Every structure is written in structure tokens, then in C-alpha cells.
């Protein structure tokens, strides 16, 4: 309370000029708002939006095949090449497939554990479980991808665990990529679903039971519809993070490539082509976000 | 809805198995940091402290670590200032284009890192003609770190009643005095949480960093990525990984304590 009782004195001691500025700002709401917004908006627009627009324009440039200089005449050559080229279609479909599978696997794993956390565990256990789920988020991305590299290696623990069952480790490849990406994004999928389950009132579930619904019916007809926005919110994370990833597939994916790899390999010698390829994940993400906007998922992020 | 004992039990087992899978790879890394086998063979043929010694003597590793800390500190400082200004504008004022601005803050983290990375690479080198350096990494990181500070401060400001600020003004305090003595003290823990997240985000970032770091600049993630595939260095990466996980307990501890003290308030 001491802090606040010092206020009037502080006001009196303020020098006259500062006082006048303060009074001026107090009466001019627009000026105040402009001063608040000036620095952050300048930064975001100048650094980021300008860079994105420049990239968009670069996708319409081309590279002279002899001098490898960028030519600034606008052309749709690269965009067309990306849209019709066999390689790009294959890799784009593979990336999309991996993103879908990762999202489905993560959602299926997240649902039971989130349900247990939100509806069965005692408050104390619930707090501990939230920490346990959050903890790996703080461990470095590379560390986790690398951990799976050693788990899945031919001499690794997976082989050691599976050999007695007559099975082999999947080794490095698309399966390993899906496992690793699914592992990396799992906490991002669990948390929104857990938060969504917390918002489903227990009384509603009890009412459904009292009215004679079987547990499975309650889950399907009462719980699930209320959970859809949360599930989609989780899927936005796993989907978009997978669409842009190329490091994991380098570490555990063997020779397989995703869209990110094509971008990364072309940045050095053919930036316009790289920019055109990079537009694919951006367009897919925008499409996905507009498609799920109406479900209210964006408010659940 | 009543869950039978059996289904509760099954869900409990599924939860334990899921957590086991979450922690399995991290524990394997821990054991491998003592593994005598360079190929990280399992079960380990023997245990050794060699890799830990090698890590503590690696000058490249230490240089990368200090670069990472510097970048993260710089990016966090910028993000704290810009994020706070932005959240104060959006929480306290109504204006045209407010929706667009709130989307603009999220965009750098919502779009794939590789898009942000090559867009900034192109802007810095081709458009602005800068040389890539530690400064360009900082600028890039600050751009996607603004959102963590913004989210935390925004959440606090919307819960904070503007009454206190109005009372302060009625009692004769100027805008700056009100901010310094009334608003800012209430933002403390939100700024800490936002700053912590920003630091962690920047410290761990690899994709945007790859495209905005000059050839001589090496952050810790870049060091890890470059050494991961070298047979003699790979076990040292395990040591770094273990240290990173252990050190990450500190921010979790603070974040939990903060959350706890806020619930009691």
C-alpha cells in the first residue's frame, strides 16, 4: 500500500515539461495509441511483412541458367514448374500425408491421457501430470529428434526391445519420421484437448447418465461435440509444424525428402524456385485455417 | 455418466504407458552419455565419463553456448519492449484494424519456420544488403518472440481492472507515473513468464537460425546439428542434450512457482 500512497507527491514533483507532455497525451487518445503502436508495428511490418512480400515477388523472378544471376523480370515459370513438376507433386503429397498421419496419431494418443488428466486424476495428480507432459517441451527440439535417432538405430534400444518378439526396428525412413514428429508435437496436441475437457462441465455428463444414456453414448453425443474445437486446435499445431519441418526428416528420415528439404536445397542456387516451393505449405496452412475458422478452434489455441 | 472401475484402470494404464514413451528417448540419451560405444549400442557394453570430459573441454561448444545466450538475451529484450507496447495498445484501446494487428503478431510463429527463415534471409541479404551476423539472428528471433510476451501481458491486462489506473490518474499521477507505479508492478510475473518463454524459444530455434546466421556464427543448436553426424562427436552431443534437459528444469520450476503464487493471490 505504501507504493500507492506515494502517488500524489510523485505527481507534484514531476518537472513542468514532463507534466505538460503527460497532460497533452492524456487528452489525446489517438496520439497515445499511435505512440504505443509505432515501434512494434514498424518492426513487424518492416521486418516481417516486407520480407514476406519480397519473398512472394521473388517467386516470380527467375535465375539465368548460365550466370546464375537472379533476373527480375516477372514470370510464372517457377510457380508453374512447382505446380506441374513430378518431383514437387510427389514430395508435396508425401509431406501432406506425413502431416495428416502425425496429426491422427497424436490426437489418438492425446485423447485418453487428456481424459485421464482432466476427469479421473485427483487435483494433486492432475498438477503433476500437467508438469510431466509439459516438461519435454523445454527439452531442445534437436535433442529429442536425436534421441529417436539413437532409439531407432540398428543397435539401439528399439531393436533390443523388439528382437525377442521377432520384430525389427523400423530403422530410418518415413515411419521413423512420423514417430519422431508425432513425439515432438504430442504435448502441443495434449494441452488444448486437456483444456477443452476441463471446460466440459461434469454436471452435464452426469445429467446425461441420469437420463439413461450409456457411458459410450454420453462420450459420443455429449463430450465429443464439445471437444471438436479443442481437437482441431491441437491439430493446427501438429499439422503446421509438420508441414514446415525438414530437420527431423534429415535426422531420422534416411534419404526421404519433405517440402522443407526442397526449399532448403534450392535456397543457395535458385532462390526464386525455393520461394515458389515455400508457397505450397503457406497456401495449405491458409486453406486449413480458413476451413476450421468457423469451428471456433482458433480461440482454443 | 459413470465410468466402471475397469475403464478407469485401463485409462490409467494407457496414461502411464504414454508417459513412459514420452520419457524413454530422454532416458536413453542420458544413459548414452556414459556409453562406451560410439554407435550408442544398446545395452551399453560399458560405462565411461570420457564424453563428459570431452564436452567440458570443447571450446567450440562453449563459444556456441555463449552465442546462443547472447542471441536469446537480445531477442528477449526486444520482444519484452515491443510485446508490452503492443499488448497495452490492444488491451486498452479500440481502433480500426485491431483484428489484423493481433493476427500479425501470431503470423511469424504460425507460418512454417522455413518460410520465415528464407523470407528474412532474402530481405537481409538481397533487399537490405546486410551481412548475416549475430545481429540478424537476434532481429529474426525477436520477430517471432514478440508473440509470447504479447500473449502473457495481454492475458494479464484483460484481467486487470482499469479502475486502478483511473484512480491513479484521478489522484494526480501522470501517465508515466501511473505506468511505473500502478500498471508495471502488476505486470511483473506476466513479463517474467513471457520473457522466459521468449528466451527458451530463441535458445532452441534452429530453422530460422540456419538461414539468418552468417557462416562464422554458430549457435548451440547449429553446433549440435553439425556434430550429430560426426562419429567422434556424436557421444558429446548426448552430454549436451542431458545438460540442456537438466537445465530446463530451472525455468519449469520458476514457471510452476509463479503459477502457484498467482493462484493463491
Coordinates of C-alpha atoms in Angstrom, one line a residue:
Chain A
X1 CA 0.0 0.0 0.0
X2 CA 3.0 2.3 0.7
X3 CA 3.7 2.4 -3.0
X4 CA 0.3 3.9 -3.8
X5 CA 0.2 6.4 -1.0
X6 CA 3.3 7.9 -2.5
X7 CA 1.5 8.8 -5.7
X8 CA 0.2 12.3 -5.2
X9 CA 3.6 13.5 -4.0
X10 CA 5.2 11.9 -7.0
X11 CA 2.9 13.9 -9.3
X12 CA 3.8 17.2 -7.7
X13 CA 7.5 16.6 -8.0
X14 CA 7.3 15.9 -11.8
X15 CA 9.0 18.6 -13.8
X16 CA 6.8 21.1 -15.6
X17 CA 7.7 19.8 -19.1
X18 CA 7.0 16.2 -18.4
X19 CA 3.8 17.2 -16.7
X20 CA 2.7 19.1 -19.9
X21 CA 3.5 16.2 -22.1
X22 CA 1.6 13.9 -19.8
X23 CA -1.4 16.2 -19.8
X24 CA -1.3 16.5 -23.6
X25 CA -1.1 12.7 -24.0
X26 CA -3.9 12.2 -21.5
X27 CA -6.3 14.4 -23.6
X28 CA -5.2 12.9 -27.0
X29 CA -6.2 9.3 -27.1
X30 CA -5.2 8.8 -30.7
X31 CA -1.7 10.2 -30.1
X32 CA -1.3 7.9 -27.1
X33 CA -2.4 4.9 -29.2
X34 CA -0.1 5.9 -32.1
X35 CA 2.9 6.1 -29.7
X36 CA 2.2 2.7 -28.3
X37 CA 1.7 1.1 -31.7
X38 CA 4.5 2.9 -33.6
X39 CA 7.5 0.8 -32.5
X40 CA 6.0 -2.7 -32.6
X41 CA 4.1 -2.2 -35.8
X42 CA 7.1 -0.6 -37.6
X43 CA 9.1 -3.7 -36.6
X44 CA 6.6 -6.3 -37.6
X45 CA 5.7 -4.6 -40.9
X46 CA 9.2 -3.6 -41.9
X47 CA 11.0 -6.7 -40.8
X48 CA 8.3 -9.4 -41.4
X49 CA 5.6 -8.3 -43.8
X50 CA 8.0 -6.6 -46.1
X51 CA 10.2 -9.8 -46.1
X52 CA 7.2 -12.0 -46.8
X53 CA 6.1 -9.8 -49.7
X54 CA 9.6 -9.6 -51.1
X55 CA 9.7 -13.5 -51.0
X56 CA 6.4 -13.6 -52.8
X57 CA 7.8 -11.3 -55.5
X58 CA 11.0 -13.4 -55.7
X59 CA 8.9 -16.5 -56.5
X60 CA 8.1 -14.6 -59.7
X61 CA 11.7 -14.0 -60.6
X62 CA 13.9 -16.4 -62.4
X63 CA 17.6 -17.4 -62.5
X64 CA 19.7 -17.2 -65.5
X65 CA 21.0 -20.7 -66.1
X66 CA 24.4 -19.5 -67.4
X67 CA 25.3 -16.8 -65.0
X68 CA 23.1 -18.0 -62.1
X69 CA 22.2 -14.3 -61.5
X70 CA 18.6 -13.6 -60.4
X71 CA 16.6 -11.9 -63.2
X72 CA 13.9 -9.5 -62.0
X73 CA 11.5 -9.9 -65.0
X74 CA 8.3 -11.3 -63.6
X75 CA 7.4 -14.8 -64.8
X76 CA 5.3 -17.6 -63.6
X77 CA 7.9 -20.1 -64.7
X78 CA 8.8 -21.3 -61.2
X79 CA 5.2 -21.4 -59.9
X80 CA 4.2 -23.5 -62.9
X81 CA 7.2 -25.7 -62.5
X82 CA 6.3 -26.4 -58.9
X83 CA 2.6 -26.9 -59.7
X84 CA 3.2 -29.4 -62.5
X85 CA 6.6 -30.9 -61.8
X86 CA 6.5 -34.6 -60.9
X87 CA 9.1 -34.3 -58.0
X88 CA 7.2 -31.4 -56.4
X89 CA 3.9 -33.2 -56.5
X90 CA 5.3 -36.4 -55.0
X91 CA 7.1 -34.6 -52.2
X92 CA 4.1 -32.3 -51.5
X93 CA 1.8 -35.3 -51.3
X94 CA 4.3 -37.2 -49.1
X95 CA 4.6 -34.1 -46.8
X96 CA 0.8 -33.8 -46.6
X97 CA 0.4 -37.5 -45.9
X98 CA 3.0 -37.4 -43.1
X99 CA 1.3 -34.3 -41.6
X100 CA -2.1 -36.0 -41.6
X101 CA -0.7 -39.2 -40.1
X102 CA 1.2 -37.4 -37.4
X103 CA -1.9 -35.4 -36.6
X104 CA -4.2 -38.5 -36.4
X105 CA -1.7 -40.5 -34.3
X106 CA -1.1 -37.6 -31.9
X107 CA -4.9 -37.0 -31.5
X108 CA -5.5 -40.7 -30.7
X109 CA -2.7 -40.8 -28.1
X110 CA -3.7 -37.4 -26.6
X111 CA -7.4 -38.2 -26.1
X112 CA -7.1 -40.9 -23.4
X113 CA -4.3 -39.2 -21.5
X114 CA -6.0 -35.9 -21.6
X115 CA -9.3 -37.5 -20.4
X116 CA -7.5 -39.2 -17.5
X117 CA -5.8 -35.9 -16.6
X118 CA -9.0 -33.8 -16.7
X119 CA -11.7 -36.2 -15.5
X120 CA -10.2 -39.0 -13.4
X121 CA -7.0 -37.8 -11.7
X122 CA -7.2 -36.1 -8.3
X123 CA -6.3 -32.4 -8.3
X124 CA -2.8 -33.1 -7.0
X125 CA -2.1 -35.9 -9.5
X126 CA -3.6 -33.6 -12.2
X127 CA -1.0 -30.9 -11.5
X128 CA 1.8 -33.5 -11.6
X129 CA 0.6 -34.9 -14.9
X130 CA 0.5 -31.4 -16.5
X131 CA 4.1 -30.9 -15.4
X132 CA 5.1 -34.3 -16.7
X133 CA 3.5 -33.6 -20.1
X134 CA 4.9 -30.1 -20.3
X135 CA 8.5 -31.0 -19.2
X136 CA 9.7 -32.4 -22.6
X137 CA 8.6 -29.1 -24.3
X138 CA 11.5 -27.5 -22.6
X139 CA 14.0 -30.1 -23.8
X140 CA 15.6 -29.0 -27.1
X141 CA 13.9 -30.0 -30.3
X142 CA 17.2 -31.3 -31.7
X143 CA 17.9 -33.3 -28.6
X144 CA 14.5 -35.1 -28.9
X145 CA 15.0 -35.8 -32.6
X146 CA 18.5 -37.0 -31.9
X147 CA 17.2 -39.2 -29.1
X148 CA 14.9 -41.0 -31.5
X149 CA 17.8 -41.4 -33.9
X150 CA 19.6 -43.4 -31.2
X151 CA 16.4 -45.2 -30.1
X152 CA 15.7 -46.4 -33.6
X153 CA 19.2 -47.2 -34.8
X154 CA 20.1 -50.7 -35.8
X155 CA 21.9 -51.3 -32.5
X156 CA 19.5 -49.1 -30.5
X157 CA 17.1 -49.9 -27.7
X158 CA 14.1 -50.4 -30.0
X159 CA 15.9 -53.3 -31.8
X160 CA 16.8 -54.7 -28.4
X161 CA 13.2 -54.5 -27.2
X162 CA 11.7 -55.8 -30.4
X163 CA 14.1 -58.7 -31.2
X164 CA 12.7 -61.1 -28.6
X165 CA 9.2 -60.5 -30.3
X166 CA 10.7 -61.5 -33.6
X167 CA 10.4 -57.9 -34.9
X168 CA 12.9 -55.3 -36.2
X169 CA 13.3 -51.6 -35.5
X170 CA 11.7 -49.6 -38.4
X171 CA 15.1 -48.0 -38.9
X172 CA 15.4 -44.6 -40.6
X173 CA 12.7 -43.7 -43.0
X174 CA 9.1 -42.4 -43.3
X175 CA 7.9 -44.4 -40.3
X176 CA 10.7 -43.0 -38.1
X177 CA 9.9 -39.5 -39.3
X178 CA 6.2 -40.0 -38.4
X179 CA 7.2 -41.4 -34.9
X180 CA 9.6 -38.6 -34.2
X181 CA 7.4 -35.8 -35.4
X182 CA 4.5 -37.2 -33.5
X183 CA 6.7 -37.4 -30.4
X184 CA 7.8 -33.8 -30.9
X185 CA 4.4 -32.3 -31.2
X186 CA 2.5 -34.5 -28.8
X187 CA 2.5 -32.0 -25.8
X188 CA 1.1 -29.3 -28.2
X189 CA -1.8 -31.7 -29.0
X190 CA -2.4 -32.9 -25.4
X191 CA -2.7 -29.5 -23.9
X192 CA -5.5 -27.9 -25.9
X193 CA -7.5 -31.2 -25.6
X194 CA -6.9 -31.3 -21.9
X195 CA -8.0 -27.6 -21.6
X196 CA -11.1 -28.4 -23.7
X197 CA -12.0 -31.4 -21.5
X198 CA -11.6 -29.2 -18.4
X199 CA -14.3 -26.9 -19.8
X200 CA -16.8 -29.7 -20.2
X201 CA -18.9 -29.5 -17.0
X202 CA -19.1 -32.7 -15.0
X203 CA -22.8 -31.9 -14.3
X204 CA -23.6 -32.2 -17.9
X205 CA -22.0 -35.7 -18.2
X206 CA -23.9 -36.7 -15.0
X207 CA -27.1 -35.4 -16.4
X208 CA -26.7 -37.4 -19.5
X209 CA -26.1 -40.5 -17.4
X210 CA -29.1 -39.8 -15.1
X211 CA -31.2 -39.5 -18.2
X212 CA -30.3 -43.1 -19.1
X213 CA -27.5 -42.7 -21.6
X214 CA -24.8 -45.3 -21.6
X215 CA -21.3 -44.1 -21.0
X216 CA -20.3 -44.6 -24.6
X217 CA -23.4 -42.7 -25.7
X218 CA -22.5 -39.8 -23.4
X219 CA -19.0 -39.7 -24.7
X220 CA -20.1 -39.7 -28.3
X221 CA -23.1 -37.4 -28.1
X222 CA -22.2 -35.0 -25.3
X223 CA -18.5 -34.9 -24.8
X224 CA -17.2 -35.3 -28.4
X225 CA -19.1 -32.4 -30.0
X226 CA -17.9 -30.1 -27.2
X227 CA -14.3 -31.3 -27.8
X228 CA -14.2 -30.7 -31.5
X229 CA -12.8 -27.2 -31.4
X230 CA -10.1 -28.3 -28.9
X231 CA -9.1 -31.3 -31.1
X232 CA -8.9 -29.0 -34.2
X233 CA -6.8 -26.5 -32.2
X234 CA -4.3 -29.3 -31.4
X235 CA -4.3 -30.5 -35.0
X236 CA -3.3 -27.0 -36.2
X237 CA -0.1 -27.3 -34.2
X238 CA 0.9 -30.8 -35.3
X239 CA -0.2 -30.1 -38.9
X240 CA 1.5 -26.8 -39.4
X241 CA 4.7 -27.7 -37.6
X242 CA 5.0 -30.9 -39.7
X243 CA 4.4 -29.1 -43.0
X244 CA 7.4 -26.8 -42.4
X245 CA 9.8 -29.3 -40.9
X246 CA 12.9 -30.6 -42.7
X247 CA 15.4 -31.1 -39.9
X248 CA 13.7 -34.2 -38.4
X249 CA 13.5 -35.9 -41.7
X250 CA 17.2 -35.2 -42.2
X251 CA 18.0 -36.8 -38.8
X252 CA 15.7 -39.9 -38.9
X253 CA 14.2 -39.9 -42.4
X254 CA 17.0 -41.7 -44.3
X255 CA 17.0 -40.4 -47.9
X256 CA 13.4 -39.2 -47.9
X257 CA 12.6 -35.6 -48.5
X258 CA 9.8 -33.3 -47.4
X259 CA 8.9 -29.9 -48.9
X260 CA 11.2 -28.2 -46.4
X261 CA 14.2 -30.1 -47.8
X262 CA 13.4 -29.0 -51.4
X263 CA 13.2 -25.4 -50.2
X264 CA 16.5 -25.7 -48.2
X265 CA 18.5 -27.2 -51.0
X266 CA 17.3 -24.6 -53.5
X267 CA 17.9 -21.5 -51.4
X268 CA 21.5 -21.2 -52.3
X269 CA 21.5 -21.5 -56.1
X270 CA 17.8 -20.9 -57.1
X271 CA 16.1 -18.6 -54.6
X272 CA 13.1 -17.9 -56.9
X273 CA 12.4 -21.7 -57.1
X274 CA 12.8 -22.1 -53.4
X275 CA 10.4 -19.2 -52.8
X276 CA 7.8 -20.8 -55.1
X277 CA 8.1 -24.2 -53.3
X278 CA 7.7 -22.4 -49.9
X279 CA 4.4 -21.1 -51.1
X280 CA 2.9 -24.6 -51.0
X281 CA 2.9 -25.1 -47.2
X282 CA 1.8 -21.5 -46.8
X283 CA -1.2 -22.0 -49.1
X284 CA -2.1 -25.3 -47.5
X285 CA -1.9 -23.8 -44.0
X286 CA -4.0 -20.8 -45.0
X287 CA -6.5 -23.2 -46.6
X288 CA -6.6 -25.3 -43.4
X289 CA -7.0 -22.3 -41.1
X290 CA -9.9 -20.8 -43.2
X291 CA -11.6 -24.2 -43.3
X292 CA -11.5 -24.6 -39.5
X293 CA -12.2 -20.9 -38.6
X294 CA -15.9 -21.4 -38.2
X295 CA -15.5 -24.2 -35.7
X296 CA -14.1 -21.7 -33.1
X297 CA -10.8 -23.7 -33.0
X298 CA -8.7 -20.6 -33.3
X299 CA -10.0 -19.3 -30.0
X300 CA -8.7 -22.5 -28.4
X301 CA -5.1 -22.1 -29.4
Chain B
X1 CA -22.0 -40.8 -16.8
X2 CA -20.4 -43.4 -14.7
X3 CA -17.0 -45.0 -15.6
X4 CA -16.6 -48.5 -14.4
X5 CA -13.6 -49.5 -12.4
X6 CA -12.1 -51.4 -15.3
X7 CA -12.3 -48.5 -17.7
X8 CA -10.7 -46.1 -15.2
X9 CA -8.0 -48.7 -14.7
X10 CA -7.4 -49.1 -18.4
X11 CA -7.2 -45.3 -18.9
X12 CA -4.7 -45.2 -16.0
X13 CA -2.5 -47.8 -17.7
X14 CA -2.7 -46.0 -21.0
X15 CA -1.6 -42.8 -19.3
X16 CA 1.4 -44.5 -17.7
X17 CA 2.4 -46.1 -21.0
X18 CA 2.1 -42.8 -22.8
X19 CA 4.3 -41.1 -20.2
X20 CA 6.8 -43.9 -20.4
X21 CA 7.0 -43.4 -24.1
X22 CA 7.5 -39.7 -23.6
X23 CA 10.4 -40.2 -21.2
X24 CA 12.0 -43.3 -22.9
X25 CA 14.1 -41.4 -25.5
X26 CA 15.2 -38.8 -23.0
X27 CA 16.5 -41.5 -20.6
X28 CA 18.2 -43.3 -23.5
X29 CA 20.1 -40.1 -24.2
X30 CA 21.1 -39.9 -20.5
X31 CA 22.5 -43.5 -20.5
X32 CA 24.2 -43.0 -23.8
X33 CA 26.1 -40.0 -22.5
X34 CA 28.0 -42.7 -20.4
X35 CA 28.0 -45.3 -23.1
X36 CA 31.5 -46.5 -24.2
X37 CA 30.1 -47.5 -27.6
X38 CA 30.4 -44.7 -30.2
X39 CA 27.4 -46.1 -32.1
X40 CA 25.4 -45.9 -29.0
X41 CA 24.8 -49.7 -28.9
X42 CA 22.1 -50.9 -26.6
X43 CA 22.6 -52.3 -24.0
X44 CA 25.8 -50.3 -23.4
X45 CA 28.9 -52.5 -23.5
X46 CA 30.5 -50.3 -20.8
X47 CA 30.2 -47.0 -19.0
X48 CA 32.6 -44.1 -19.2
X49 CA 33.0 -40.4 -18.2
X50 CA 35.1 -39.6 -21.3
X51 CA 32.3 -37.8 -23.2
X52 CA 31.6 -35.6 -20.3
X53 CA 35.2 -34.6 -20.0
X54 CA 35.4 -34.0 -23.8
X55 CA 32.4 -31.8 -23.6
X56 CA 33.7 -29.7 -20.8
X57 CA 37.0 -29.2 -22.8
X58 CA 35.3 -28.3 -26.1
X59 CA 36.0 -24.7 -26.9
X60 CA 33.7 -24.7 -29.9
X61 CA 30.8 -25.9 -27.7
X62 CA 31.4 -23.2 -25.1
X63 CA 31.6 -20.5 -27.9
X64 CA 28.3 -21.8 -29.4
X65 CA 26.7 -21.7 -25.9
X66 CA 27.7 -18.1 -25.2
X67 CA 26.5 -17.0 -28.7
X68 CA 23.1 -18.7 -28.0
X69 CA 22.8 -17.0 -24.7
X70 CA 23.6 -13.6 -26.2
X71 CA 21.2 -14.0 -29.1
X72 CA 18.4 -15.2 -26.7
X73 CA 19.0 -12.3 -24.3
X74 CA 18.9 -9.7 -27.1
X75 CA 15.8 -11.2 -28.7
X76 CA 14.1 -11.4 -25.4
X77 CA 14.9 -7.8 -24.5
X78 CA 13.4 -6.6 -27.8
X79 CA 10.4 -8.8 -27.5
X80 CA 9.7 -7.6 -24.0
X81 CA 9.6 -4.0 -25.1
X82 CA 7.6 -4.5 -28.3
X83 CA 5.3 -7.1 -26.9
X84 CA 4.4 -4.9 -23.9
X85 CA 3.7 -1.8 -26.0
X86 CA 1.6 -3.9 -28.4
X87 CA -0.5 -5.6 -25.7
X88 CA -1.1 -2.2 -23.9
X89 CA -2.4 -0.8 -27.2
X90 CA -4.6 -3.8 -27.9
X91 CA -5.9 -4.3 -24.4
X92 CA -6.8 -0.7 -23.6
X93 CA -7.9 0.8 -26.9
X94 CA -10.4 0.2 -29.7
X95 CA -9.2 1.0 -33.2
X96 CA -9.6 0.1 -36.9
X97 CA -7.6 -2.9 -37.9
X98 CA -7.2 -4.3 -34.4
X99 CA -8.0 -7.8 -35.6
X100 CA -5.4 -7.5 -38.3
X101 CA -2.8 -6.4 -35.8
X102 CA -3.5 -9.4 -33.5
X103 CA -3.1 -11.7 -36.4
X104 CA 0.1 -10.0 -37.4
X105 CA 1.8 -10.8 -34.1
X106 CA 1.0 -14.5 -34.4
X107 CA 2.0 -14.9 -38.1
X108 CA 5.8 -15.2 -37.6
X109 CA 5.2 -18.3 -35.4
X110 CA 2.2 -19.7 -37.2
X111 CA 3.9 -19.8 -40.6
X112 CA 6.5 -22.6 -41.1
X113 CA 9.9 -21.7 -39.8
X114 CA 11.5 -22.3 -43.2
X115 CA 9.2 -19.7 -44.8
X116 CA 10.1 -17.1 -42.1
X117 CA 13.8 -18.2 -42.5
X118 CA 14.2 -17.8 -46.2
X119 CA 12.0 -14.6 -46.3
X120 CA 14.3 -12.9 -43.7
X121 CA 17.4 -14.3 -45.4
X122 CA 16.3 -12.8 -48.7
X123 CA 15.3 -9.5 -47.0
X124 CA 18.6 -9.1 -45.1
X125 CA 20.9 -10.1 -47.8
X126 CA 19.3 -9.2 -51.1
X127 CA 16.9 -6.3 -50.2
X128 CA 18.9 -4.6 -47.5
X129 CA 22.4 -5.7 -48.5
X130 CA 23.4 -6.6 -44.9
X131 CA 25.9 -9.3 -44.0
X132 CA 24.5 -12.1 -41.9
X133 CA 25.7 -11.9 -38.4
X134 CA 24.7 -12.4 -34.8
X135 CA 22.6 -9.2 -35.1
X136 CA 20.5 -10.7 -38.0
X137 CA 19.8 -13.8 -35.8
X138 CA 18.7 -11.5 -33.0
X139 CA 16.4 -9.5 -35.2
X140 CA 14.8 -12.7 -36.7
X141 CA 14.3 -14.3 -33.2
X142 CA 12.9 -11.1 -31.7
X143 CA 10.3 -11.1 -34.5
X144 CA 8.8 -14.5 -33.6
X145 CA 9.4 -14.0 -29.8
X146 CA 7.1 -10.9 -29.6
X147 CA 4.0 -13.1 -29.5
X148 CA 5.0 -14.9 -26.3
X149 CA 5.4 -11.7 -24.4
X150 CA 2.3 -10.2 -26.0
X151 CA 0.1 -13.2 -25.1
X152 CA 1.2 -13.2 -21.4
X153 CA 0.9 -9.5 -20.9
X154 CA -2.4 -9.3 -22.9
X155 CA -3.9 -12.0 -20.7
X156 CA -2.9 -10.1 -17.5
X157 CA -4.1 -6.7 -18.8
X158 CA -7.5 -8.0 -19.7
X159 CA -8.0 -9.5 -16.2
X160 CA -6.6 -6.3 -14.6
X161 CA -9.4 -3.8 -13.8
X162 CA -8.7 -0.4 -15.4
X163 CA -10.2 1.1 -12.2
X164 CA -6.8 1.2 -10.5
X165 CA -5.2 3.1 -13.4
X166 CA -8.1 5.6 -13.4
X167 CA -7.9 6.1 -9.7
X168 CA -4.2 6.8 -10.0
X169 CA -4.9 9.4 -12.7
X170 CA -7.6 10.9 -10.5
X171 CA -5.1 11.2 -7.7
X172 CA -3.0 13.4 -10.0
X173 CA -0.4 10.9 -11.3
X174 CA 0.8 11.4 -14.8
X175 CA 0.7 8.6 -17.4
X176 CA 4.3 7.6 -16.9
X177 CA 3.9 7.6 -13.1
X178 CA 0.8 5.5 -13.4
X179 CA 2.5 3.0 -15.6
X180 CA 5.6 2.9 -13.4
X181 CA 3.9 2.6 -10.0
X182 CA 0.5 1.0 -10.8
X183 CA 0.5 -0.9 -14.1
X184 CA 4.0 -2.2 -14.3
X185 CA 4.2 -3.8 -10.8
X186 CA 1.1 -5.8 -11.6
X187 CA 2.6 -7.0 -14.9
X188 CA 5.7 -8.3 -13.2
X189 CA 5.1 -12.1 -13.3
X190 CA 3.4 -11.9 -16.8
X191 CA 6.5 -10.2 -18.1
X192 CA 8.7 -12.8 -16.5
X193 CA 6.7 -15.7 -17.9
X194 CA 6.6 -14.2 -21.4
X195 CA 10.3 -13.4 -21.2
X196 CA 11.1 -16.9 -20.1
X197 CA 9.2 -18.4 -23.0
X198 CA 10.8 -16.0 -25.4
X199 CA 14.3 -16.9 -24.1
X200 CA 13.5 -20.7 -24.4
X201 CA 12.1 -20.3 -27.9
X202 CA 15.1 -18.4 -29.1
X203 CA 17.6 -20.6 -27.4
X204 CA 16.2 -23.7 -29.1
X205 CA 15.4 -22.4 -32.5
X206 CA 17.2 -24.0 -35.4
X207 CA 15.4 -23.4 -38.7
X208 CA 15.2 -19.6 -38.8
X209 CA 18.6 -19.5 -37.3
X210 CA 20.1 -21.6 -40.1
X211 CA 19.0 -19.1 -42.6
X212 CA 19.9 -15.9 -40.7
X213 CA 23.3 -16.8 -39.2
X214 CA 26.4 -15.9 -41.1
X215 CA 28.9 -18.6 -42.0
X216 CA 31.1 -17.8 -38.9
X217 CA 28.3 -17.7 -36.4
X218 CA 27.4 -20.8 -34.5
X219 CA 24.6 -21.1 -32.0
X220 CA 24.2 -24.1 -29.8
X221 CA 21.5 -25.8 -32.0
X222 CA 23.7 -25.2 -35.0
X223 CA 26.6 -26.8 -33.2
X224 CA 24.5 -29.8 -32.2
X225 CA 23.2 -30.3 -35.8
X226 CA 26.7 -30.1 -37.2
X227 CA 28.3 -32.5 -34.7
X228 CA 25.4 -35.0 -34.6
X229 CA 26.6 -36.9 -37.6
X230 CA 30.3 -37.0 -36.8
X231 CA 31.1 -40.4 -35.2
X232 CA 33.6 -38.9 -32.8
X233 CA 31.4 -36.0 -31.7
X234 CA 28.0 -37.7 -31.5
X235 CA 28.5 -39.0 -27.9
X236 CA 29.4 -35.5 -26.9
X237 CA 26.1 -34.3 -28.3
X238 CA 24.5 -36.7 -25.8
X239 CA 26.2 -34.9 -22.9
X240 CA 25.0 -31.5 -24.2
X241 CA 21.5 -33.0 -24.5
X242 CA 21.5 -34.2 -20.9
X243 CA 22.8 -30.9 -19.6
X244 CA 20.1 -29.0 -21.6
X245 CA 17.3 -31.2 -20.2
X246 CA 18.6 -30.8 -16.7
X247 CA 19.0 -27.0 -17.0
X248 CA 15.5 -26.8 -18.5
X249 CA 14.2 -27.9 -15.1
X250 CA 15.0 -24.4 -13.7
X251 CA 12.6 -22.4 -15.9
X252 CA 9.9 -25.1 -15.3
X253 CA 10.4 -24.7 -11.6
X254 CA 10.1 -20.9 -11.7
X255 CA 7.1 -21.1 -14.1
X256 CA 5.3 -23.5 -11.7
X257 CA 6.1 -21.4 -8.6
X258 CA 4.8 -18.3 -10.4
X259 CA 1.6 -20.1 -11.4
X260 CA 1.2 -21.3 -7.8
X261 CA 1.7 -17.9 -6.3
X262 CA -0.8 -16.4 -8.7
X263 CA -3.5 -19.0 -7.8
X264 CA -3.1 -18.1 -4.1
X265 CA -3.5 -14.4 -4.8

